[in-house]
Amino acid sequence: MLRYMSESQAHQLGARAKPAWWREALFYASMGVYCSGGVIAGSRWAVIAIVSVGVATMLSMRAISVRGYLFAWLGSAVVWAISQWWTFQVASLGFVPLVAIQSAWLVLCLWSLQQVRKAWGWQGVALASAFVWTGVEFMRAEVFMGGYAWGLTSQSLIDSFLARFAPWAGVYGVTFACAAIAAVLAYFAERYIRTRDFTVYGVPIPETAMKLLEIKARRFGFALAFVGIGLGAALRVGTPGAVETFNNIRIASVQTNISQSNKTYWTLEQEIRDYRRMQELNEKAAAAVVVPKLIVWPETMMPGISIEPAVVAEMKAKELVFNLKEPMPAELGTNETRVKATAFWEALSAMSVRTQVPMLIGEEGLEGFTIKVDDKGAVEMDQRARFNSAYLVRDGEVVGERYDKMELTPFGEYMPVISRFPWLEKQLLSLAAEGMSFDLSAGTKKVVFPIANGESEVQVVTPICFEITESTVCRGLVFDGDKRRADVMINLSNDGWFQGSDAAREQHLRIARWRCLELGTPMVRSANTGISAVIDANGRVVARGVEGDKVGCQVEGVMAADVPLTMRADGGGATFYARTGNWAGWGSMGIWVIVTGAAVVRCRKLRKSA
């Protein structure tokens, strides 16, 4: 799009030359794609993250028309549509607003930088770019409508040297570092262009403007260069000593491969078949040469109504029995055509006693559960609240409190704003997400599960599914200020939502690695359809996949591995980020708002004085 021209050629074309509308559309749409490249970049293409911010910075150093914003939004929408296509299969009606909203954040970023350009020139854009980019990203990921922390600029940088900044400033600090490096590169690239007779679609850049800015540009360039060098040196500081390991705990994960369509319309017959296979995998894990200290099942994979003790007691009291539509072997039921409502729990309890290995089970938690049977024998079941929960089962009993998911997944477990209007939500679900119900309640307790490990105990917390994308949630589960509450995070997840998108599964795993690095805490992932993995406190994957399948996507099996524990598991070992939280994100957002507001005010004053 930029080409070198001789001075005579530039004068011949003149400053009034303008591109055809379709060229302008193609240019800005492609820029929208480039600027959003970090959304889908994997760790092997991490440089795309820096390039995307650099392109956005350089694009903002020139005037952007309203039409330019529109085409940039469309280009970004293409990237987001590719990244989020799996949501269309889950809730088609939510796909369009999700893509539209996520794409709009790029336009907001460009608009903010345009105000800075109008107020303080293109050098001001280079100086403000990192704050604006990070602030806008933090807004969309953590603040706006509950946040959607997917496709962050820095997420692909987990294997780069920039990731070393995460224990100090979190993932948003790495975003800022990436944006700052991009701004330095963009500044020098723009300065080079402006000192030569370059044109954009035949429109020469005024030479006189560059002469006025040349002295300031040199000083500003040196300043940014020193900032970039200093930042690079700071990032090479190693992660805190808290991530050194001193012990291991053996944990196994039962990875199921149940499609989301089966999970949404889970028939009783299919539940029985799936449970038998899960039981086989669980017993295989328990019978290993090196017996695990804990076996984990993925999110909500336990068949049946619930294993909540009060629910089981109510089903037993009412002698609830289900009729099967097809004959089944009798080991789970009273006979081949009927099965007790408590059959799944009784089978799980018996296996727990038989194997003597504690199990962490993903299951629905129900409160206020009741069963009413009328005179005609019709059964009505109701509950006061329903949760997405994790239960610890030991010696055939549910032990301690359950953990209820505290941050529900937008568009998967609730609809932002729309869920405030039950009638409207019901109509939209029936139209575009038949079979789903958004009636989950959010949990409030940060439950810790104690797991015996020889003569000591390992404290475990269980962020569920998309909670692993919420850095604040994970920080609150693992630490209370600078006091460590947990030694290991176990992420129970149902990645069947991703349908056939293995790229989304890889992205989910990369996001989980950031939480380990930020908090200096290892993690075990147990995911339906994969990817089950063990991640150490440095964010490195030390085991993944099941039974020889190192990819681990859309397969079933068992993953068992030693989880390295951190050095000071007695209450210390808090990283700077664990103590302070998202200071880089909040700070950048605050500066972005202040700078943009000041730029708008200055532009108004300049227009009045003109």
Coordinates of C-alpha atoms in Angstrom, one line a residue:
M1 CA 0.0 0.0 0.0
L2 CA 3.0 2.3 0.6
R3 CA 5.4 2.8 -2.3
Y4 CA 8.5 5.0 -2.9
M5 CA 8.1 7.8 -5.5
S6 CA 10.5 10.3 -6.9
E7 CA 9.9 14.0 -6.0
S8 CA 8.9 14.8 -9.6
Q9 CA 6.4 11.9 -9.7
A10 CA 4.8 13.0 -6.4
H11 CA 4.4 16.6 -7.7
Q12 CA 2.8 15.2 -10.9
L13 CA 0.2 13.2 -9.0
G14 CA -0.5 16.0 -6.6
A15 CA -1.9 15.9 -3.1
R16 CA -5.5 15.7 -4.3
A17 CA -5.2 12.2 -5.8
K18 CA -7.5 9.8 -4.0
P19 CA -7.9 6.0 -4.2
A20 CA -11.0 4.4 -5.6
W21 CA -13.5 3.4 -2.9
W22 CA -12.9 -0.3 -3.5
R23 CA -9.2 0.2 -3.0
E24 CA -9.9 2.1 0.2
A25 CA -12.2 -0.7 1.3
L26 CA -9.7 -3.4 0.6
F27 CA -6.9 -1.4 2.3
Y28 CA -8.8 -0.8 5.6
A29 CA -10.4 -4.3 5.6
S30 CA -7.0 -5.9 5.3
M31 CA -5.7 -3.6 8.0
G32 CA -8.6 -4.8 10.2
V33 CA -7.5 -8.3 9.6
Y34 CA -3.8 -7.5 10.4
C35 CA -4.7 -5.6 13.5
S36 CA -6.8 -8.5 14.8
G37 CA -4.2 -11.2 13.9
G38 CA -3.3 -11.7 17.6
V39 CA -6.8 -13.2 18.2
I40 CA -6.0 -16.4 16.3
A41 CA -2.2 -16.5 16.5
G42 CA -0.7 -19.6 18.0
S43 CA 2.5 -19.6 20.1
R44 CA 4.4 -20.6 16.9
W45 CA 3.3 -17.3 15.3
A46 CA 3.6 -15.1 18.3
V47 CA 5.3 -12.3 16.3
I48 CA 1.8 -11.7 14.8
A49 CA 0.8 -10.2 18.1
I50 CA 3.5 -7.5 17.9
V51 CA 2.8 -6.9 14.1
S52 CA -0.9 -6.5 14.8
V53 CA -0.4 -3.7 17.3
G54 CA 2.3 -2.1 15.2
V55 CA 0.0 -2.0 12.2
A56 CA -2.8 -0.4 14.3
T57 CA -0.4 2.2 15.6
M58 CA 0.9 3.2 12.1
L59 CA -2.6 3.2 10.8
S60 CA -3.7 5.6 13.5
M61 CA -0.8 8.0 12.6
R62 CA -2.9 9.2 9.6
A63 CA -6.4 10.4 9.2
I64 CA -9.1 7.6 9.1
S65 CA -12.4 8.3 7.5
V66 CA -15.7 7.0 8.8
R67 CA -15.7 4.6 5.9
G68 CA -12.2 3.5 6.9
Y69 CA -13.5 2.6 10.4
L70 CA -16.4 0.6 8.9
F71 CA -14.1 -1.4 6.6
A72 CA -11.6 -2.0 9.5
W73 CA -14.4 -3.3 11.6
L74 CA -15.5 -5.7 8.8
G75 CA -11.9 -7.0 8.5
S76 CA -11.7 -7.6 12.2
A77 CA -15.1 -9.3 12.1
V78 CA -13.7 -11.8 9.6
V79 CA -11.0 -12.8 12.1
W80 CA -13.4 -13.0 15.0
A81 CA -15.9 -15.0 13.0
I82 CA -13.2 -17.5 12.1
S83 CA -12.0 -17.7 15.8
Q84 CA -15.5 -18.0 17.2
W85 CA -17.3 -20.1 14.6
W86 CA -17.9 -22.9 17.1
T87 CA -20.3 -20.6 19.0
F88 CA -22.6 -20.5 16.0
Q89 CA -23.2 -24.3 16.4
V90 CA -23.9 -23.7 20.1
A91 CA -26.1 -20.6 20.0
S92 CA -26.5 -19.2 16.5
L93 CA -28.3 -16.1 17.6
G94 CA -25.5 -15.1 19.9
F95 CA -22.8 -15.6 17.3
V96 CA -23.6 -12.3 15.4
P97 CA -23.6 -10.0 18.4
L98 CA -20.5 -11.6 19.8
V99 CA -18.5 -11.1 16.7
A100 CA -19.9 -7.6 16.2
I101 CA -19.1 -6.5 19.7
Q102 CA -15.6 -8.0 19.8
S103 CA -14.7 -6.5 16.4
A104 CA -15.9 -3.1 17.6
W105 CA -13.1 -2.9 20.1
L106 CA -10.5 -2.4 17.4
V107 CA -12.5 0.5 16.0
L108 CA -12.7 2.1 19.5
C109 CA -8.9 1.7 19.8
L110 CA -8.3 3.3 16.4
W111 CA -10.8 6.1 17.2
S112 CA -9.0 6.9 20.5
L113 CA -5.6 7.0 18.8
Q114 CA -7.1 9.3 16.1
Q115 CA -8.1 11.8 18.8
V116 CA -4.5 11.7 20.1
R117 CA -3.2 12.3 16.6
K118 CA -5.4 15.3 16.1
A119 CA -4.4 16.7 19.5
W120 CA -0.6 16.0 19.6
G121 CA 0.4 14.6 16.2
W122 CA 1.7 11.2 15.2
Q123 CA 4.4 11.1 17.8
G124 CA 1.7 11.3 20.4
V125 CA 0.1 8.2 18.9
A126 CA 3.4 6.3 19.3
L127 CA 3.6 7.4 23.0
A128 CA -0.1 6.6 23.8
S129 CA -0.5 3.4 21.7
A130 CA 0.5 0.9 24.4
F131 CA -1.8 2.5 27.0
V132 CA -4.7 2.7 24.6
W133 CA -4.3 -0.8 23.2
T134 CA -3.9 -2.4 26.7
G135 CA -6.7 -0.3 28.2
V136 CA -9.2 -1.2 25.5
E137 CA -8.3 -4.8 25.7
F138 CA -8.6 -4.9 29.5
M139 CA -12.0 -3.2 29.1
R140 CA -13.4 -5.8 26.7
A141 CA -11.8 -8.8 28.6
E142 CA -12.6 -7.9 32.2
V143 CA -15.1 -5.0 32.5
F144 CA -17.6 -4.7 29.7
M145 CA -20.7 -6.9 30.3
G146 CA -18.7 -9.2 32.6
G147 CA -15.8 -9.4 30.1
Y148 CA -14.7 -12.0 27.5
A149 CA -11.0 -12.8 28.0
W150 CA -10.5 -14.7 24.8
G151 CA -8.1 -13.8 22.0
L152 CA -6.0 -11.4 24.0
T153 CA -2.9 -10.0 22.2
S154 CA -0.5 -11.5 24.7
Q155 CA -2.0 -15.0 24.8
S156 CA 0.1 -16.3 21.9
L157 CA 3.3 -15.0 23.6
I158 CA 3.3 -17.6 26.4
D159 CA 6.5 -19.2 25.0
S160 CA 8.3 -15.9 24.3
F161 CA 10.7 -14.0 26.5
L162 CA 7.9 -11.4 27.2
A163 CA 6.0 -14.0 29.2
R164 CA 8.6 -13.6 32.0
F165 CA 6.8 -10.4 32.8
A166 CA 3.6 -12.2 33.8
P167 CA 4.5 -13.0 37.5
W168 CA 5.0 -9.2 37.9
A169 CA 2.2 -7.6 35.9
G170 CA 0.0 -10.5 34.7
V171 CA -1.1 -11.1 31.2
Y172 CA -2.1 -7.4 30.7
G173 CA 1.4 -6.3 31.6
V174 CA 2.7 -8.6 28.8
T175 CA 0.1 -7.0 26.5
F176 CA 1.5 -3.6 27.4
A177 CA 5.1 -4.8 26.8
C178 CA 4.1 -6.2 23.5
A179 CA 2.3 -2.9 22.5
A180 CA 5.2 -0.8 23.7
I181 CA 7.7 -2.7 21.5
A182 CA 5.3 -2.4 18.6
A183 CA 5.0 1.3 19.2
V184 CA 8.8 1.8 19.1
L185 CA 9.0 -0.1 15.9
A186 CA 6.0 1.8 14.4
Y187 CA 7.6 5.1 15.4
F188 CA 10.9 4.5 13.6
A189 CA 9.1 3.0 10.6
E190 CA 6.8 6.0 10.4
R191 CA 9.7 8.4 10.8
Y192 CA 11.6 6.7 8.0
I193 CA 8.5 7.0 5.7
R194 CA 8.0 10.7 6.5
T195 CA 11.7 11.5 5.7
R196 CA 11.2 10.2 2.2
D197 CA 8.9 10.9 -0.6
F198 CA 6.4 8.1 0.1
T199 CA 2.8 8.2 -1.0
V200 CA -0.3 6.4 0.1
Y201 CA -2.4 5.7 -2.9
G202 CA -0.7 8.5 -4.8
V203 CA -1.2 11.1 -2.0
P204 CA 2.3 12.4 -1.1
I205 CA 3.1 13.0 2.6
P206 CA 3.8 16.8 3.0
E207 CA 7.6 17.4 3.2
T208 CA 7.0 20.7 5.1
A209 CA 5.3 19.0 8.0
M210 CA 8.2 16.6 8.5
K211 CA 10.7 19.6 8.6
L212 CA 8.7 21.1 11.4
L213 CA 8.7 17.8 13.4
E214 CA 12.2 16.6 12.6
I215 CA 14.0 17.9 15.7
K216 CA 11.3 16.8 18.1
A217 CA 11.1 13.4 16.3
R218 CA 14.7 12.7 16.9
R219 CA 14.5 13.5 20.6
F220 CA 11.3 11.5 20.9
G221 CA 12.8 8.6 19.0
F222 CA 15.8 8.4 21.4
A223 CA 13.4 8.5 24.4
L224 CA 11.3 5.6 23.1
A225 CA 14.4 3.7 22.2
F226 CA 15.7 3.9 25.8
V227 CA 12.3 2.8 27.1
G228 CA 12.3 -0.2 24.7
I229 CA 15.8 -1.2 25.8
G230 CA 15.0 -0.8 29.4
L231 CA 11.8 -2.8 29.1
G232 CA 13.6 -5.6 27.3
A233 CA 16.2 -5.8 30.1
A234 CA 13.5 -5.9 32.7
L235 CA 11.7 -8.7 31.0
R236 CA 14.7 -10.9 31.1
V237 CA 14.5 -11.0 34.9
G238 CA 13.6 -14.5 35.8
T239 CA 10.4 -15.5 37.5
P240 CA 10.3 -15.5 41.4
G241 CA 11.9 -18.3 43.4
A242 CA 8.4 -19.4 44.5
V243 CA 8.1 -21.5 41.3
E244 CA 11.0 -23.8 42.3
T245 CA 9.6 -27.3 43.1
F246 CA 10.2 -29.5 46.1
N247 CA 7.7 -32.4 45.8
N248 CA 5.2 -34.0 43.5
I249 CA 1.7 -35.4 43.6
R250 CA 0.4 -38.0 41.2
I251 CA -2.9 -37.0 39.7
A252 CA -4.9 -38.8 36.9
S253 CA -7.5 -37.3 34.6
V254 CA -10.3 -39.3 33.0
Q255 CA -10.8 -37.6 29.6
T256 CA -14.2 -38.3 28.1
N257 CA -15.1 -37.6 24.5
I258 CA -18.8 -36.9 24.6
S259 CA -20.1 -34.6 21.9
Q260 CA -21.9 -31.5 23.0
S261 CA -25.1 -32.6 21.1
N262 CA -25.1 -35.8 23.3
K263 CA -24.5 -33.7 26.4
T264 CA -27.4 -31.3 25.6
Y265 CA -29.8 -34.1 24.7
W266 CA -28.4 -36.8 27.0
T267 CA -30.8 -39.7 27.0
L268 CA -30.9 -42.1 30.0
E269 CA -29.7 -44.9 27.8
Q270 CA -26.7 -42.9 26.6
E271 CA -26.0 -41.8 30.1
I272 CA -25.7 -45.5 31.1
R273 CA -23.4 -46.3 28.2
D274 CA -21.2 -43.2 29.0
Y275 CA -21.0 -44.0 32.7
R276 CA -19.8 -47.5 32.0
R277 CA -17.0 -46.2 29.9
M278 CA -16.0 -43.6 32.5
Q279 CA -16.0 -46.3 35.2
E280 CA -13.7 -48.4 33.1
L281 CA -11.3 -45.5 32.6
N282 CA -11.4 -44.6 36.3
E283 CA -10.7 -48.2 37.4
K284 CA -7.8 -48.3 34.8
A285 CA -6.3 -45.2 36.3
A286 CA -6.7 -46.5 39.9
A287 CA -5.0 -49.9 38.9
A288 CA -1.9 -48.2 37.5
V289 CA 1.5 -49.3 38.7
V290 CA 2.0 -45.9 40.3
V291 CA -1.4 -45.3 42.0
P292 CA -2.6 -41.7 41.7
K293 CA -3.5 -39.7 44.8
L294 CA -6.5 -38.2 43.0
I295 CA -8.6 -39.0 39.9
V296 CA -10.4 -36.2 38.2
W297 CA -13.5 -36.2 36.0
P298 CA -14.3 -33.3 33.7
E299 CA -17.0 -30.6 34.1
T300 CA -20.5 -31.9 34.5
M301 CA -19.6 -35.4 33.1
M302 CA -21.2 -37.4 35.9
P303 CA -24.5 -38.8 34.7
G304 CA -27.7 -38.7 36.7
I305 CA -29.6 -35.9 38.5
S306 CA -26.9 -35.1 41.1
I307 CA -24.6 -36.6 43.7
E308 CA -25.5 -33.9 46.2
P309 CA -26.3 -35.9 49.4
A310 CA -29.6 -34.1 50.0
V311 CA -30.7 -34.8 46.5
V312 CA -29.7 -38.5 46.8
A313 CA -31.6 -38.7 50.1
E314 CA -34.7 -37.2 48.5
M315 CA -34.6 -39.7 45.6
K316 CA -34.2 -42.6 47.9
A317 CA -37.1 -41.4 50.1
K318 CA -39.4 -41.1 47.2
E319 CA -38.1 -44.3 45.6
L320 CA -37.8 -42.6 42.2
V321 CA -37.3 -45.0 39.3
F322 CA -36.9 -44.2 35.6
N323 CA -38.2 -46.3 32.7
L324 CA -35.9 -47.1 29.9
K325 CA -36.9 -46.9 26.3
E326 CA -34.7 -49.8 25.3
P327 CA -33.6 -52.9 27.4
M328 CA -30.3 -52.4 29.1
P329 CA -28.0 -54.8 31.2
A330 CA -29.2 -54.7 34.8
E331 CA -26.0 -53.7 36.7
L332 CA -27.2 -50.1 37.1
G333 CA -31.0 -50.7 37.5
T334 CA -33.6 -52.8 39.2
N335 CA -34.2 -54.8 36.0
E336 CA -33.5 -54.5 32.2
T337 CA -36.2 -51.9 31.6
R338 CA -36.1 -49.7 34.8
V339 CA -33.3 -47.9 36.6
K340 CA -33.3 -46.3 40.0
A341 CA -32.6 -42.6 40.0
T342 CA -29.8 -43.2 42.6
A343 CA -28.2 -45.9 40.5
F344 CA -25.4 -43.7 39.2
W345 CA -24.4 -42.4 42.6
E346 CA -24.5 -45.9 44.1
A347 CA -22.3 -47.2 41.3
L348 CA -19.8 -44.3 41.8
S349 CA -19.9 -44.8 45.6
A350 CA -19.2 -48.5 45.3
M351 CA -16.3 -47.8 42.9
S352 CA -14.8 -45.3 45.3
V353 CA -14.8 -47.9 48.1
R354 CA -13.4 -50.5 45.8
T355 CA -10.5 -48.5 44.4
Q356 CA -9.7 -46.4 47.5
V357 CA -8.6 -43.4 45.4
P358 CA -10.3 -40.1 46.0
M359 CA -12.2 -38.6 43.0
L360 CA -12.9 -35.0 42.0
I361 CA -16.2 -35.1 40.1
G362 CA -17.7 -32.5 37.8
E363 CA -21.5 -32.6 38.4
E364 CA -24.5 -30.3 38.8
G365 CA -25.2 -29.1 42.3
L366 CA -28.8 -28.7 43.3
E367 CA -30.2 -26.9 46.3
G368 CA -33.8 -27.1 47.6
F369 CA -34.5 -30.2 45.4
T370 CA -37.9 -31.7 45.9
I371 CA -39.9 -34.5 44.3
K372 CA -43.7 -34.4 44.2
V373 CA -45.9 -37.4 43.1
D374 CA -49.6 -36.8 42.5
D375 CA -52.4 -39.3 42.8
K376 CA -52.0 -40.5 39.2
G377 CA -48.3 -41.2 39.7
A378 CA -47.0 -38.3 37.8
V379 CA -43.6 -37.0 39.0
E380 CA -42.6 -33.4 39.3
M381 CA -39.0 -32.4 40.2
D382 CA -38.0 -28.9 41.2
Q383 CA -35.1 -27.1 42.8
R384 CA -34.4 -23.7 44.3
A385 CA -31.0 -23.3 42.6
R386 CA -28.8 -25.2 40.2
F387 CA -25.0 -24.9 40.1
N388 CA -22.1 -26.0 37.9
S389 CA -20.1 -27.8 40.7
A390 CA -17.1 -29.9 41.7
Y391 CA -17.4 -32.7 44.4
L392 CA -14.8 -34.6 46.3
V393 CA -15.7 -38.2 46.8
R394 CA -13.7 -40.4 49.2
D395 CA -14.5 -43.8 50.7
G396 CA -17.9 -43.9 49.0
E397 CA -19.0 -40.5 50.4
V398 CA -19.1 -36.9 49.3
V399 CA -16.5 -35.1 51.5
G400 CA -16.8 -31.5 52.7
E401 CA -18.4 -28.7 50.7
R402 CA -18.8 -28.7 47.0
Y403 CA -17.3 -25.9 44.8
D404 CA -19.8 -23.9 42.7
K405 CA -18.6 -22.1 39.7
M406 CA -18.5 -18.4 40.5
E407 CA -18.1 -16.8 37.1
L408 CA -20.6 -18.1 34.5
T409 CA -19.7 -18.2 30.9
P410 CA -21.3 -15.5 28.7
F411 CA -23.5 -16.9 25.9
G412 CA -22.9 -20.4 27.2
E413 CA -24.4 -20.2 30.7
Y414 CA -26.0 -16.8 30.7
M415 CA -26.7 -14.0 28.2
P416 CA -25.2 -10.6 29.2
V417 CA -28.0 -8.0 29.8
I418 CA -30.6 -10.3 28.2
S419 CA -30.6 -12.7 31.2
R420 CA -32.1 -9.9 33.2
F421 CA -35.3 -10.4 31.2
P422 CA -36.4 -14.1 31.6
W423 CA -39.2 -14.0 29.0
L424 CA -36.9 -12.5 26.4
E425 CA -34.1 -15.0 27.2
K426 CA -36.5 -17.9 26.9
Q427 CA -37.7 -16.8 23.5
L428 CA -34.2 -16.3 22.2
L429 CA -33.1 -19.7 23.5
S430 CA -36.1 -21.4 21.8
L431 CA -35.2 -19.7 18.6
A432 CA -31.4 -20.2 18.4
A433 CA -30.3 -22.6 21.2
E434 CA -32.9 -25.2 21.6
G435 CA -32.2 -27.7 24.4
M436 CA -30.2 -25.2 26.5
S437 CA -31.3 -23.4 29.6
F438 CA -29.7 -20.5 31.3
D439 CA -30.8 -21.2 34.8
L440 CA -27.5 -21.7 36.6
S441 CA -26.7 -19.7 39.7
A442 CA -23.3 -18.4 40.5
G443 CA -21.4 -19.7 43.5
T444 CA -20.0 -17.6 46.3
K445 CA -17.6 -19.8 48.3
K446 CA -13.9 -20.3 47.5
V447 CA -13.8 -23.9 48.5
V448 CA -10.4 -25.7 49.0
F449 CA -10.2 -29.5 48.8
P450 CA -7.5 -31.2 50.9
I451 CA -5.9 -34.2 49.2
A452 CA -3.6 -36.6 51.1
N453 CA -0.1 -36.9 49.6
G454 CA 1.9 -39.3 51.8
E455 CA 2.3 -37.7 55.2
S456 CA 1.3 -34.2 54.0
E457 CA -1.8 -32.6 52.5
V458 CA -2.0 -30.8 49.2
Q459 CA -4.6 -28.0 49.0
V460 CA -6.5 -28.0 45.7
V461 CA -8.9 -25.5 44.1
T462 CA -11.1 -26.1 41.1
P463 CA -11.7 -23.2 38.6
I464 CA -14.3 -24.6 36.2
C465 CA -14.1 -24.3 32.4
F466 CA -14.0 -20.6 31.3
E467 CA -13.1 -19.5 34.9
I468 CA -9.6 -20.3 33.8
T469 CA -9.7 -17.3 31.5
E470 CA -10.6 -15.0 34.5
S471 CA -7.3 -14.0 36.1
T472 CA -9.0 -12.4 39.0
V473 CA -11.0 -15.5 39.8
C474 CA -8.0 -17.8 39.8
R475 CA -6.0 -15.3 41.9
G476 CA -8.7 -15.2 44.5
L477 CA -8.9 -19.0 44.6
V478 CA -5.2 -19.6 45.0
F479 CA -4.2 -16.6 47.2
D480 CA -5.7 -14.5 49.9
G481 CA -3.6 -11.4 49.7
D482 CA 0.0 -12.8 49.9
K483 CA -1.1 -15.9 51.8
R484 CA -1.3 -19.1 49.7
R485 CA -4.6 -20.9 49.9
A486 CA -3.9 -23.7 47.4
D487 CA -0.9 -25.6 46.0
V488 CA -2.6 -26.9 42.8
M489 CA -5.3 -25.6 40.5
I490 CA -7.5 -28.3 38.8
N491 CA -9.4 -27.0 35.8
L492 CA -12.5 -29.1 35.2
S493 CA -13.7 -28.3 31.7
N494 CA -16.2 -29.4 29.0
D495 CA -14.4 -28.4 25.8
G496 CA -17.1 -30.2 23.8
W497 CA -18.5 -26.7 23.3
F498 CA -15.7 -26.2 20.8
Q499 CA -17.2 -28.8 18.5
G500 CA -14.6 -29.6 15.8
S501 CA -12.3 -26.6 16.6
D502 CA -9.0 -28.0 17.9
A503 CA -7.6 -24.5 17.6
A504 CA -10.0 -23.4 20.3
R505 CA -8.9 -26.3 22.5
E506 CA -5.3 -25.2 22.0
Q507 CA -6.2 -21.6 22.9
H508 CA -8.0 -22.7 26.1
L509 CA -4.8 -24.6 27.1
R510 CA -2.6 -21.6 26.3
I511 CA -4.8 -19.4 28.5
A512 CA -4.6 -21.9 31.4
R513 CA -0.7 -21.7 31.1
W514 CA -0.9 -17.9 31.8
R515 CA -2.7 -18.5 35.1
C516 CA 0.1 -20.9 36.2
L517 CA 2.8 -18.4 35.3
E518 CA 1.0 -15.4 36.9
L519 CA 0.4 -17.2 40.2
G520 CA 3.5 -19.5 40.3
T521 CA 1.1 -22.4 40.8
P522 CA 0.8 -25.7 38.9
M523 CA -2.4 -26.9 37.2
V524 CA -4.1 -30.1 36.1
R525 CA -6.6 -29.8 33.3
S526 CA -9.3 -32.4 32.9
A527 CA -11.3 -31.7 29.8
N528 CA -14.1 -33.5 28.0
T529 CA -12.8 -33.9 24.3
G530 CA -9.4 -32.6 25.5
I531 CA -6.9 -31.2 26.0
S532 CA -6.1 -32.7 29.4
A533 CA -2.7 -31.6 30.6
V534 CA -0.3 -30.9 33.5
I535 CA 1.2 -27.4 33.6
D536 CA 4.0 -26.5 36.0
A537 CA 4.3 -23.2 37.9
N538 CA 6.4 -21.7 35.1
G539 CA 3.6 -22.2 32.6
R540 CA 5.3 -25.1 30.9
V541 CA 3.3 -28.1 29.8
V542 CA 4.9 -31.2 31.3
A543 CA 2.3 -33.7 30.2
R544 CA -0.6 -33.6 27.8
G545 CA -2.9 -36.0 25.9
V546 CA -4.1 -39.5 26.9
E547 CA -2.5 -42.9 26.6
G548 CA 0.2 -42.1 24.0
D549 CA -1.9 -39.5 22.1
K550 CA 0.2 -36.4 22.7
V551 CA -2.3 -34.1 20.8
G552 CA -5.2 -35.1 23.1
C553 CA -8.0 -33.6 21.1
Q554 CA -11.4 -35.4 20.6
V555 CA -10.2 -38.7 22.1
E556 CA -10.9 -40.5 25.3
G557 CA -8.5 -42.1 27.7
V558 CA -6.5 -41.5 30.9
M559 CA -3.8 -39.0 31.6
A560 CA -1.7 -39.6 34.7
A561 CA 1.4 -37.6 35.6
D562 CA 3.4 -36.2 38.5
V563 CA 2.4 -32.6 39.3
P564 CA 5.4 -30.5 40.5
L565 CA 4.6 -28.5 43.6
T566 CA 6.0 -25.1 44.4
M567 CA 8.8 -24.5 46.9
R568 CA 7.0 -22.7 49.7
A569 CA 3.7 -24.5 50.0
D570 CA 3.3 -23.4 53.6
G571 CA 1.8 -20.0 52.8
G572 CA 4.5 -18.2 50.9
G573 CA 5.5 -18.1 47.4
A574 CA 3.2 -15.3 46.2
T575 CA 4.3 -13.7 43.0
F576 CA 4.1 -9.9 42.7
Y577 CA 1.0 -10.3 40.5
A578 CA -0.6 -12.5 43.1
R579 CA -0.2 -9.8 45.7
T580 CA -1.2 -6.8 43.6
G581 CA -3.6 -8.1 40.9
N582 CA -4.3 -6.5 37.5
W583 CA -2.6 -3.2 38.2
A584 CA -1.2 -3.1 34.6
G585 CA -4.7 -3.5 33.2
W586 CA -6.5 -1.1 35.5
G587 CA -3.7 1.5 35.2
S588 CA -3.6 1.3 31.4
M589 CA -7.4 1.6 31.2
G590 CA -7.3 4.6 33.5
I591 CA -4.6 6.3 31.4
W592 CA -6.4 5.5 28.2
V593 CA -9.6 7.1 29.4
I594 CA -7.7 10.2 30.7
V595 CA -5.6 10.6 27.5
T596 CA -8.6 10.1 25.2
G597 CA -10.7 12.6 27.2
A598 CA -7.9 15.2 27.2
A599 CA -7.4 14.7 23.5
V600 CA -11.0 15.3 22.7
V601 CA -11.0 18.5 24.8
R602 CA -7.8 19.7 23.1
C603 CA -9.3 19.0 19.7
R604 CA -12.4 21.1 20.5
K605 CA -10.2 24.0 21.6
L606 CA -8.1 23.7 18.5
R607 CA -11.2 23.8 16.3
K608 CA -12.5 26.9 18.1
S609 CA -9.3 28.7 17.8
A610 CA -8.9 27.9 14.1

